[in-house]
Tab-separated table of C-alpha atoms in Angstrom:
chain	number	residue	atom	x	y	z
A	14	ARG	CA	0.347	0.380	0.377
A	15	ASN	CA	0.819	4.202	-0.852
A	16	ALA	CA	2.081	5.615	2.319
A	17	ASN	CA	-0.144	9.048	1.011
A	18	LEU	CA	-3.318	6.818	0.802
A	19	ALA	CA	-2.959	6.003	4.389
A	20	THR	CA	-5.192	9.304	4.959
A	21	VAL	CA	-7.719	8.199	2.466
A	22	PRO	CA	-10.372	6.733	3.728
A	23	GLY	CA	-12.349	4.011	1.789
A	24	ILE	CA	-12.128	0.469	1.362
A	25	PHE	CA	-9.024	-1.558	-0.042
A	26	VAL	CA	-9.034	-3.856	-3.063
A	27	GLY	CA	-7.545	-7.137	-2.929
A	28	ASN	CA	-7.801	-9.873	-4.240
A	29	LEU	CA	-10.340	-10.390	-7.212
A	30	TYR	CA	-12.130	-13.573	-9.059
A	31	ARG	CA	-12.140	-13.552	-11.891
A	32	ASN	CA	-14.980	-12.761	-13.932
A	33	SER	CA	-16.385	-11.571	-10.775
A	34	ALA	CA	-18.663	-7.683	-10.768
A	35	ALA	CA	-16.192	-6.187	-9.400
A	36	HIS	CA	-13.550	-7.605	-12.046
A	37	ARG	CA	-15.938	-6.981	-15.475
A	38	ALA	CA	-16.402	-3.870	-13.881
A	39	GLY	CA	-12.573	-3.088	-14.119
A	40	PHE	CA	-11.698	-2.565	-10.411
A	41	LEU	CA	-8.495	-3.870	-9.663
A	42	PRO	CA	-6.336	-5.516	-6.479
A	43	ASN	CA	-4.566	-2.676	-4.664
A	44	ASP	CA	-7.652	-0.165	-5.712
A	45	LEU	CA	-8.986	1.902	-2.658
A	46	ILE	CA	-12.980	2.095	-3.085
A	47	VAL	CA	-13.624	5.910	-1.901
A	48	SER	CA	-17.315	6.102	-3.487
A	49	VAL	CA	-20.024	4.685	-3.797
A	50	ASP	CA	-23.189	7.104	-6.507
A	51	GLY	CA	-21.082	10.012	-4.821
A	52	THR	CA	-21.254	9.274	-0.727
A	53	GLU	CA	-18.220	8.372	0.590
A	54	VAL	CA	-17.251	5.020	2.061
A	55	SER	CA	-14.766	4.189	4.782
A	56	ASP	CA	-16.153	0.814	5.803
A	57	THR	CA	-17.054	-2.587	4.287
A	58	ALA	CA	-19.886	-2.632	5.738
A	59	GLN	CA	-20.998	0.825	4.600
A	60	PHE	CA	-20.013	-0.339	0.683
A	61	TYR	CA	-22.447	-3.402	1.124
A	62	ARG	CA	-25.512	-1.288	2.698
A	63	LEU	CA	-24.984	0.721	-0.229
A	64	VAL	CA	-24.658	-1.504	-3.064
A	65	ALA	CA	-27.456	-3.478	-1.512
A	66	ALA	CA	-30.091	-0.603	-1.359
A	67	ARG	CA	-29.955	-0.403	-5.433
A	68	PRO	CA	-32.082	-3.087	-7.425
A	69	ILE	CA	-30.485	-6.250	-8.792
A	70	GLY	CA	-29.381	-5.165	-12.482
A	71	SER	CA	-28.766	-1.567	-11.460
A	72	THR	CA	-25.554	0.297	-11.915
A	73	VAL	CA	-23.679	1.840	-9.532
A	74	LYS	CA	-20.710	4.764	-10.216
A	75	VAL	CA	-17.716	3.943	-7.319
A	76	GLU	CA	-14.957	6.044	-7.486
A	77	VAL	CA	-10.909	4.154	-6.670
A	78	VAL	CA	-7.680	5.767	-5.876
A	79	ARG	CA	-5.210	3.817	-8.480
A	80	ARG	CA	-1.694	4.363	-8.194
A	81	GLY	CA	-2.717	8.104	-6.834
A	82	LYS	CA	-5.349	9.139	-9.096
A	83	ARG	CA	-9.277	9.052	-8.944
A	84	VAL	CA	-11.300	6.857	-11.905
A	85	PRO	CA	-14.449	6.327	-11.988
A	86	LEU	CA	-15.703	2.866	-12.658
A	87	GLN	CA	-19.678	1.884	-13.314
A	88	ALA	CA	-20.242	-2.044	-11.797
A	89	PRO	CA	-23.149	-3.747	-12.106
A	90	VAL	CA	-25.093	-4.685	-9.126
A	91	GLU	CA	-25.445	-8.558	-9.102
A	92	GLN	CA	-26.663	-10.987	-6.210
A	93	MET	CA	-24.381	-11.732	-4.324
A	94	ALA	CA	-23.263	-15.570	-4.154
A	95	ARG	CA	-24.105	-17.733	-1.357
């Protein structure tokens, strides 16, 4: 992790499953998720609540910090695997 990211609240993306919704949306390992639909996120529970509030099949706008730059992504909302 980049030492500069220590002051940026968000959710660190570790490993991704190939062909997962996140992978298809363009997330990469080491991304830092900082907002969902314009709402800043600081923890995983908040992230899941924001995404779960959207209907399955819709799209959420997610902003990540990647290599020090903010990158906008659009991710499909899918039912979580059980």
